[in-house]
C-alpha cells in the first residue's frame, strides 16, 4: 500500500511512481506473491487534504509503473470505507456521495473496469449496528439471524444479514454510475473482541461468532455471493491478525485481532471454513456488553502510578489542558484538585475533564493509549480530591465536567 501522504507526489510525477514501485515492489516479486497494490487507505473518508482529486491520477501512474517493470499480474486499487455512500438503505437505493461521485468515483470505476481490478471495500457491520442497536438485530449483524430477514421494496431482494446489505448498496451505487460489473474485494471486515466500557457489543463472543460465520460464508463452495450477485466469489481479508495494542482512538480500535500481541489466540477460528460452528472445543465467554452502558464513566491514566511513560504522560496532560478554557484550573496550586501532587493524578483529572467536555464532538479517551475509561469513581480510591464535588464546581462556573 502506498501511504496516503505520498499520493500527491505519485500523482504529480511518473518518475516518483517508478521509483516507489522499483524500491517497494520489484525486489520482492515474484518470491513474494504480490497480487494487489493499493493506493492509500480510505482516502475519501475524511475531509480533503489535497488527495481526493489526486487519487485516480496516482492509480493510473502506479499501473504504468507496474507495466514498465513487467508486473502485469498486480492489480491496482484503493480501499474505501462505506461512508463513500450518500445513501445505502434500501440497498437498491445505494448512491455515492455527491461531492465525490462524478469527479472521483466515476473516473475510478472507469480505471478499475479497464484494468479488470476490484472495488476494494472495508465492511464492518459492527459500526452501523453499534450506532443503532435498538433498530438493527444483533444476530442479523452477526450472520446468525434465523428468523430475521429484510426485503428490499424496490429490488424485491431478500437479505438475511447486514454484511450483504452493505455490499449490495455499493453494487447498486456502481450500477447507478454505469458500471454494474466491477468485482468487489473486501479489503477489511471484522468485529472487536473488547473495547471501552461504553462501547456496546465489543466482546470475544460476538467477535468469534462474526468472524467464524464470515469465514463460513466467504469460503463456501459453491460460492454464495450476495442477493444482488448470487454465486459470485467475494475475495476477502479479515481485519486483523493481531490486536494493535499501540493504536490510538476508542478501545475497539485495539481489539480487532485474532491474536494477542504475544501471539496467543483471542479465540479459536478455522480460516479454512471447514470446522462446523459446533465443532470448536473451547466455550466462548458469555457476552456482557450487548446493552448500552448506563452508568457514570471517568477517563483516567491506564497504567499504574510510575509505570507510564512520564514524558509522554506530561505531554498528554499539557495537550488536554490546552484544549478547553479552564479545564485544568482545579489542578493549579491551591486548586480544589491540586492534591495529591502527582503526574498520574493530574493527568487523570485532565483526561476526564477533556473527555467529558469534548466526547460529543468526537473527543476520545485514548491519548495515544495512555488513558482508559473506568466505571470506578476516582474520588473513592482514597485520593484527596472529591471528583463528585467537581459537578458543583461546574455549576459555579468551572468547566470541569461533573
Coordinates of N, CA and C in Angstrom, one line a residue, residues 97-274:
X97 N -21.7 9.5 -2.6 CA -21.8 10.9 -2.1 C -21.6 11.9 -3.3
X98 N -22.4 12.9 -3.3 CA -22.4 13.9 -4.4 C -21.1 14.7 -4.5
X99 N -20.3 14.8 -3.4 CA -19.1 15.5 -3.5 C -17.9 14.7 -4.2
X100 N -18.2 13.4 -4.4 CA -17.1 12.6 -5.0 C -17.6 11.7 -6.2
X101 N -18.9 11.6 -6.3 CA -19.4 10.7 -7.3 C -18.9 10.9 -8.7
X102 N -19.0 12.2 -9.2 CA -18.7 12.4 -10.6 C -17.2 12.7 -10.8
X103 N -16.6 13.4 -9.8 CA -15.2 13.8 -10.0 C -14.1 12.8 -9.6
X104 N -14.5 11.9 -8.7 CA -13.6 10.9 -8.2 C -14.0 9.5 -8.5
X105 N -15.2 9.1 -8.0 CA -15.6 7.7 -8.1 C -15.8 7.3 -9.6
X106 N -16.5 8.1 -10.4 CA -16.7 7.6 -11.8 C -15.5 7.4 -12.6
X107 N -14.5 8.3 -12.6 CA -13.2 8.0 -13.2 C -12.5 6.8 -12.6
X108 N -12.7 6.6 -11.3 CA -12.0 5.5 -10.7 C -12.6 4.2 -11.2
X109 N -14.0 4.2 -11.3 CA -14.6 3.0 -11.8 C -14.2 2.7 -13.2
X110 N -14.1 3.7 -14.0 CA -13.6 3.6 -15.4 C -12.2 2.9 -15.4
X111 N -11.3 3.3 -14.5 CA -10.0 2.8 -14.4 C -10.1 1.3 -14.0
X112 N -10.9 1.0 -12.9 CA -11.0 -0.4 -12.4 C -11.6 -1.3 -13.5
X113 N -12.5 -0.8 -14.2 CA -13.2 -1.6 -15.3 C -12.2 -1.9 -16.4
X114 N -11.4 -0.8 -16.8 CA -10.4 -1.0 -17.9 C -9.3 -1.9 -17.5
X115 N -8.9 -1.9 -16.3 CA -7.7 -2.7 -15.8 C -8.2 -4.0 -15.2
X116 N -9.5 -4.3 -15.2 CA -10.1 -5.5 -14.6 C -9.6 -5.7 -13.1
X117 N -9.7 -4.6 -12.4 CA -9.3 -4.6 -11.0 C -10.6 -4.7 -10.2
X118 N -10.5 -4.5 -8.9 CA -11.6 -4.6 -7.9 C -11.9 -3.3 -7.3
X119 N -13.2 -3.2 -6.9 CA -13.6 -2.2 -5.9 C -13.3 -2.7 -4.5
X120 N -12.3 -2.1 -3.8 CA -12.0 -2.6 -2.5 C -12.8 -1.9 -1.4
X121 N -13.4 -2.7 -0.6 CA -14.3 -2.1 0.4 C -13.9 -2.6 1.8
X122 N -14.0 -1.7 2.8 CA -13.9 -2.1 4.2 C -15.3 -2.2 4.8
X123 N -15.7 -3.4 5.1 CA -17.1 -3.6 5.5 C -17.2 -4.0 7.0
X124 N -17.8 -3.2 7.8 CA -17.9 -3.5 9.2 C -19.3 -3.4 9.7
X125 N -20.1 -4.5 9.7 CA -21.4 -4.4 10.2 C -21.5 -3.9 11.7
X126 N -20.4 -4.1 12.4 CA -20.4 -3.7 13.8 C -20.8 -2.2 14.0
X127 N -20.2 -1.4 13.2 CA -20.4 0.1 13.4 C -21.9 0.5 13.1
X128 N -22.6 0.2 12.1 CA -24.0 0.6 12.0 C -24.8 -0.1 13.0
X129 N -24.5 -1.3 13.4 CA -25.3 -1.9 14.5 C -25.1 -1.2 15.8
X130 N -23.8 -0.9 16.1 CA -23.5 -0.2 17.4 C -24.1 1.2 17.5
X131 N -24.3 1.8 16.3 CA -24.9 3.1 16.2 C -26.4 3.1 16.5
X132 N -27.0 1.9 16.1 CA -28.5 1.8 16.2 C -28.9 0.4 16.7
X133 N -28.4 0.0 17.9 CA -28.7 -1.4 18.4 C -30.1 -1.7 18.6
X134 N -30.9 -0.6 18.8 CA -32.3 -0.9 19.0 C -33.1 -1.0 17.7
X135 N -32.5 -0.7 16.6 CA -33.2 -0.8 15.3 C -32.6 -1.9 14.4
X136 N -31.4 -2.4 14.7 CA -30.8 -3.4 14.0 C -30.6 -4.6 14.9
X137 N -31.1 -5.8 14.4 CA -31.0 -7.0 15.2 C -29.5 -7.5 15.3
X138 N -29.0 -7.8 16.5 CA -27.6 -8.2 16.6 C -27.3 -9.4 15.9
X139 N -28.2 -10.4 16.0 CA -28.0 -11.7 15.2 C -27.9 -11.4 13.7
X140 N -28.7 -10.5 13.2 CA -28.7 -10.1 11.8 C -27.3 -9.6 11.4
X141 N -26.7 -8.8 12.4 CA -25.3 -8.3 12.1 C -24.2 -9.3 12.2
X142 N -24.5 -10.4 13.0 CA -23.5 -11.5 13.2 C -23.7 -12.7 12.3
X143 N -24.5 -12.5 11.3 CA -24.7 -13.6 10.3 C -25.4 -14.8 10.9
X144 N -26.2 -14.6 12.0 CA -26.8 -15.8 12.6 C -28.3 -15.5 12.9
X145 N -28.9 -14.7 12.1 CA -30.3 -14.4 12.3 C -31.1 -15.6 11.6
X146 N -31.9 -16.3 12.3 CA -32.7 -17.4 11.7 C -34.1 -17.0 11.3
X147 N -34.6 -16.0 12.0 CA -36.0 -15.6 11.7 C -36.1 -14.2 11.4
X148 N -34.9 -13.5 11.1 CA -35.0 -12.1 10.7 C -34.5 -11.9 9.3
X149 N -35.3 -11.3 8.5 CA -34.9 -11.0 7.1 C -35.4 -9.6 6.7
X150 N -34.8 -9.1 5.7 CA -35.3 -7.8 5.2 C -35.4 -7.9 3.7
X151 N -36.6 -7.5 3.2 CA -36.8 -7.5 1.7 C -36.8 -6.1 1.2
X152 N -35.9 -5.8 0.3 CA -35.8 -4.5 -0.4 C -37.0 -4.3 -1.2
X153 N -37.8 -3.2 -0.9 CA -39.1 -2.9 -1.6 C -38.9 -2.6 -3.0
X154 N -37.7 -2.1 -3.5 CA -37.5 -1.7 -4.8 C -37.0 -2.9 -5.7
X155 N -36.0 -3.6 -5.2 CA -35.4 -4.7 -5.9 C -36.1 -6.1 -5.7
X156 N -36.9 -6.1 -4.6 CA -37.5 -7.3 -4.1 C -36.5 -8.4 -3.7
X157 N -35.3 -8.0 -3.5 CA -34.3 -9.0 -3.0 C -34.4 -9.1 -1.5
X158 N -34.2 -10.3 -1.0 CA -34.4 -10.6 0.5 C -33.0 -10.8 1.1
X159 N -32.7 -10.1 2.2 CA -31.5 -10.2 2.9 C -31.6 -10.9 4.2
X160 N -30.5 -11.7 4.6 CA -30.5 -12.4 5.8 C -29.4 -11.9 6.7
X161 N -28.6 -10.9 6.3 CA -27.6 -10.4 7.1 C -27.2 -9.0 6.7
X162 N -26.6 -8.2 7.6 CA -26.2 -6.8 7.4 C -25.1 -6.7 6.4
X163 N -24.1 -7.6 6.4 CA -23.0 -7.6 5.5 C -23.4 -7.5 4.1
X164 N -24.4 -8.4 3.7 CA -24.8 -8.4 2.3 C -25.5 -7.1 1.9
X165 N -26.3 -6.6 2.9 CA -26.9 -5.3 2.6 C -25.9 -4.2 2.3
X166 N -24.8 -4.1 3.0 CA -23.8 -3.1 2.8 C -23.1 -3.3 1.5
X167 N -22.7 -4.5 1.2 CA -22.1 -4.8 -0.1 C -23.0 -4.5 -1.3
X168 N -24.2 -4.9 -1.2 CA -25.1 -4.7 -2.3 C -25.4 -3.2 -2.5
X169 N -25.4 -2.4 -1.4 CA -25.6 -1.0 -1.6 C -24.5 -0.4 -2.5
X170 N -23.3 -0.9 -2.4 CA -22.2 -0.4 -3.2 C -22.4 -1.0 -4.7
X171 N -22.9 -2.2 -4.8 CA -23.1 -2.8 -6.1 C -24.1 -1.9 -6.9
X172 N -25.2 -1.5 -6.2 CA -26.2 -0.7 -6.8 C -25.7 0.7 -7.1
X173 N -24.8 1.3 -6.2 CA -24.3 2.6 -6.4 C -23.4 2.6 -7.7
X174 N -22.6 1.5 -7.9 CA -21.7 1.4 -9.1 C -22.6 1.3 -10.3
X175 N -23.6 0.5 -10.2 CA -24.6 0.4 -11.3 C -25.2 1.7 -11.7
X176 N -25.5 2.5 -10.7 CA -26.1 3.8 -11.0 C -25.2 4.7 -11.7
X177 N -23.8 4.5 -11.6 CA -22.9 5.3 -12.4 C -22.5 4.7 -13.7
X178 N -23.1 3.6 -14.0 CA -22.9 2.9 -15.3 C -21.8 1.8 -15.3
X179 N -21.5 1.3 -14.1 CA -20.5 0.2 -14.0 C -21.1 -0.9 -13.2
X180 N -22.0 -1.7 -13.7 CA -22.6 -2.8 -13.0 C -21.8 -4.0 -12.7
X181 N -20.7 -4.2 -13.4 CA -20.0 -5.5 -13.4 C -18.7 -5.5 -12.7
X182 N -18.2 -4.4 -12.1 CA -16.9 -4.4 -11.4 C -17.0 -5.3 -10.1
X183 N -16.0 -6.1 -10.0 CA -15.9 -7.0 -8.9 C -15.6 -6.3 -7.6
X184 N -16.1 -6.9 -6.5 CA -15.8 -6.3 -5.2 C -14.9 -7.2 -4.4
X185 N -13.9 -6.6 -3.7 CA -13.0 -7.3 -2.9 C -13.1 -6.7 -1.5
X186 N -13.4 -7.5 -0.5 CA -13.5 -7.0 0.9 C -12.1 -6.8 1.5
X187 N -11.6 -5.6 1.5 CA -10.3 -5.3 2.0 C -10.1 -5.5 3.5
X188 N -11.2 -5.2 4.2 CA -11.3 -5.4 5.7 C -12.7 -5.8 6.1
X189 N -12.8 -6.7 7.0 CA -14.0 -6.9 7.7 C -13.6 -7.6 9.1
X190 N -14.5 -7.4 10.1 CA -14.2 -8.0 11.4 C -15.1 -7.4 12.4
X191 N -14.8 -7.8 13.7 CA -15.7 -7.4 14.8 C -14.7 -7.3 16.0
X192 N -14.9 -6.3 16.9 CA -13.9 -6.1 18.0 C -14.3 -7.1 19.1
X193 N -13.2 -7.6 19.8 CA -13.4 -8.5 20.9 C -13.4 -7.8 22.2
X194 N -13.1 -6.6 22.3 CA -13.2 -5.8 23.5 C -13.2 -4.3 23.1
X195 N -13.5 -3.4 24.1 CA -13.5 -2.0 23.8 C -13.6 -1.2 25.1
X196 N -13.9 0.0 25.0 CA -14.1 0.8 26.2 C -15.4 0.4 26.9
X197 N -15.5 0.8 28.2 CA -16.7 0.4 29.0 C -18.0 0.8 28.3
X198 N -18.0 1.9 27.6 CA -19.3 2.4 27.0 C -19.4 1.9 25.5
X199 N -18.6 1.0 25.0 CA -18.7 0.6 23.6 C -19.5 -0.7 23.6
X200 N -20.7 -0.6 23.1 CA -21.6 -1.7 23.1 C -21.2 -2.8 22.1
X201 N -21.4 -4.1 22.5 CA -21.3 -5.2 21.7 C -19.9 -5.7 21.4
X202 N -18.9 -5.0 22.0 CA -17.5 -5.4 21.7 C -17.1 -6.5 22.7
X203 N -17.1 -7.8 22.2 CA -16.8 -8.9 23.1 C -16.2 -10.1 22.4
X204 N -15.5 -10.9 23.1 CA -14.9 -12.1 22.5 C -16.0 -13.0 21.8
X205 N -17.1 -13.1 22.5 CA -18.2 -13.9 22.0 C -18.7 -13.4 20.6
X206 N -19.0 -12.1 20.5 CA -19.5 -11.6 19.3 C -18.5 -11.6 18.2
X207 N -17.2 -11.3 18.5 CA -16.1 -11.3 17.5 C -15.9 -12.7 17.0
X208 N -15.9 -13.7 17.8 CA -15.8 -15.1 17.3 C -16.9 -15.5 16.5
X209 N -18.1 -15.2 16.9 CA -19.3 -15.6 16.1 C -19.3 -14.9 14.7
X210 N -19.0 -13.6 14.7 CA -19.0 -12.9 13.5 C -17.9 -13.4 12.5
X211 N -16.7 -13.5 13.0 CA -15.6 -14.0 12.1 C -15.7 -15.4 11.7
X212 N -16.2 -16.3 12.6 CA -16.4 -17.7 12.2 C -17.5 -17.8 11.1
X213 N -18.6 -17.0 11.3 CA -19.7 -17.0 10.3 C -19.2 -16.4 9.0
X214 N -18.4 -15.3 9.1 CA -17.9 -14.6 7.9 C -17.0 -15.6 7.0
X215 N -16.1 -16.3 7.7 CA -15.3 -17.3 7.0 C -16.1 -18.3 6.4
X216 N -17.1 -18.8 7.1 CA -18.0 -19.9 6.6 C -18.7 -19.4 5.3
X217 N -19.2 -18.2 5.3 CA -19.9 -17.7 4.1 C -18.9 -17.4 3.0
X218 N -17.8 -16.8 3.3 CA -16.9 -16.4 2.2 C -16.0 -17.5 1.6
X219 N -16.0 -18.7 2.3 CA -15.2 -19.8 1.7 C -16.1 -20.9 1.2
X220 N -17.4 -20.7 1.2 CA -18.4 -21.7 0.8 C -18.2 -22.1 -0.6
X221 N -18.4 -23.4 -0.9 CA -18.3 -23.9 -2.2 C -19.6 -24.8 -2.5
X222 N -20.3 -24.5 -3.5 CA -20.1 -23.3 -4.4 C -20.3 -22.0 -3.7
X223 N -19.7 -20.9 -4.2 CA -19.8 -19.6 -3.6 C -21.3 -19.1 -3.4
X224 N -21.5 -18.4 -2.3 CA -22.8 -17.9 -2.0 C -23.1 -16.5 -2.7
X225 N -22.1 -15.6 -2.6 CA -22.3 -14.3 -3.1 C -23.3 -13.5 -2.3
X226 N -24.0 -12.5 -2.9 CA -25.0 -11.7 -2.2 C -26.3 -11.8 -3.0
X227 N -27.4 -11.3 -2.4 CA -28.6 -11.3 -3.2 C -28.5 -10.6 -4.6
X228 N -27.8 -9.5 -4.7 CA -27.6 -8.8 -6.0 C -26.7 -9.5 -6.9
X229 N -25.7 -10.3 -6.3 CA -24.8 -11.1 -7.1 C -24.6 -12.5 -6.6
X230 N -25.7 -13.3 -6.7 CA -25.7 -14.7 -6.2 C -24.6 -15.5 -6.9
X231 N -24.0 -16.4 -6.1 CA -23.0 -17.3 -6.7 C -21.7 -16.7 -7.0
X232 N -21.4 -15.4 -6.7 CA -20.2 -14.8 -7.1 C -19.2 -14.8 -5.9
X233 N -17.9 -15.2 -6.2 CA -16.9 -15.2 -5.2 C -16.6 -13.8 -4.7
X234 N -16.4 -13.6 -3.4 CA -16.1 -12.3 -2.9 C -14.7 -12.5 -2.1
X235 N -13.6 -12.2 -2.8 CA -12.3 -12.3 -2.1 C -12.3 -11.3 -0.9
X236 N -11.8 -11.8 0.2 CA -11.9 -11.1 1.5 C -10.7 -11.2 2.4
X237 N -10.5 -10.2 3.2 CA -9.4 -10.2 4.2 C -10.0 -9.9 5.6
X238 N -9.8 -10.7 6.6 CA -10.2 -10.4 7.9 C -9.3 -9.4 8.5
X239 N -9.9 -8.5 9.2 CA -9.1 -7.5 10.0 C -9.3 -7.8 11.5
X240 N -8.3 -8.1 12.2 CA -6.9 -8.1 11.8 C -6.2 -9.4 12.4
X241 N -4.9 -9.6 12.0 CA -4.2 -10.7 12.6 C -3.9 -10.5 14.0
X242 N -3.4 -9.4 14.4 CA -3.0 -9.1 15.8 C -3.9 -7.9 16.3
X243 N -4.1 -7.9 17.6 CA -4.6 -6.7 18.3 C -3.5 -5.6 18.2
X244 N -3.9 -4.5 17.7 CA -3.0 -3.3 17.6 C -3.0 -2.6 18.9
X245 N -2.2 -3.1 19.9 CA -2.3 -2.6 21.2 C -1.7 -1.2 21.4
X246 N -0.9 -0.7 20.4 CA -0.4 0.7 20.5 C -1.2 1.7 19.7
X247 N -2.3 1.3 19.1 CA -3.1 2.2 18.3 C -3.9 3.1 19.1
X248 N -4.1 4.3 18.7 CA -4.9 5.3 19.4 C -6.4 5.1 19.1
X249 N -7.2 6.1 19.6 CA -8.6 6.0 19.4 C -9.4 5.2 20.4
X250 N -10.7 5.0 20.1 CA -11.5 4.2 21.1 C -10.9 2.8 21.3
X251 N -11.3 2.2 22.4 CA -10.8 0.9 22.8 C -10.9 -0.2 21.7
X252 N -12.1 -0.2 21.0 CA -12.3 -1.2 20.0 C -11.2 -1.2 18.9
X253 N -10.6 0.0 18.7 CA -9.5 0.0 17.6 C -8.3 -0.9 18.0
X254 N -8.2 -1.2 19.2 CA -7.1 -2.1 19.7 C -7.4 -3.5 19.9
X255 N -8.7 -3.9 19.4 CA -9.1 -5.2 19.7 C -9.9 -5.9 18.6
X256 N -9.3 -5.7 17.4 CA -9.9 -6.4 16.2 C -9.1 -7.7 15.8
X257 N -8.0 -8.0 16.5 CA -7.2 -9.1 16.2 C -7.7 -10.5 16.5
X258 N -7.2 -11.4 15.7 CA -7.4 -12.8 16.0 C -6.5 -13.3 17.1
X259 N -5.3 -12.6 17.2 CA -4.3 -12.9 18.2 C -4.0 -11.7 19.0
X260 N -3.5 -12.0 20.3 CA -3.0 -11.0 21.1 C -1.6 -10.7 20.6
X261 N -1.0 -9.5 21.1 CA 0.3 -9.2 20.6 C 1.4 -10.2 20.9
X262 N 1.2 -11.1 21.9 CA 2.2 -12.1 22.2 C 2.0 -13.4 21.4
X263 N 1.0 -13.3 20.5 CA 0.8 -14.5 19.5 C -0.2 -15.5 20.0
X264 N -0.7 -15.4 21.2 CA -1.8 -16.4 21.6 C -3.1 -16.0 21.0
X265 N -4.0 -17.0 20.8 CA -5.3 -16.7 20.2 C -6.3 -16.0 21.1
X266 N -7.0 -15.1 20.6 CA -8.1 -14.4 21.4 C -9.2 -15.4 21.5
X267 N -9.5 -16.2 20.4 CA -10.5 -17.2 20.4 C -10.1 -18.2 19.2
X268 N -10.7 -19.4 19.3 CA -10.5 -20.3 18.2 C -11.2 -19.9 16.9
X269 N -10.5 -20.1 15.8 CA -11.1 -19.9 14.5 C -10.3 -20.7 13.5
X270 N -11.1 -21.3 12.5 CA -10.5 -22.1 11.4 C -10.7 -21.3 10.2
X271 N -9.6 -20.7 9.6 CA -9.7 -19.9 8.4 C -10.0 -20.6 7.2
X272 N -10.0 -21.9 7.2 CA -10.3 -22.7 6.0 C -11.8 -22.8 5.9
X273 N -12.6 -22.6 7.0 CA -14.0 -22.7 7.0 C -14.5 -24.1 7.1
X274 N -13.6 -25.1 7.3 CA -14.0 -26.5 7.4 C -14.6 -26.9 8.7

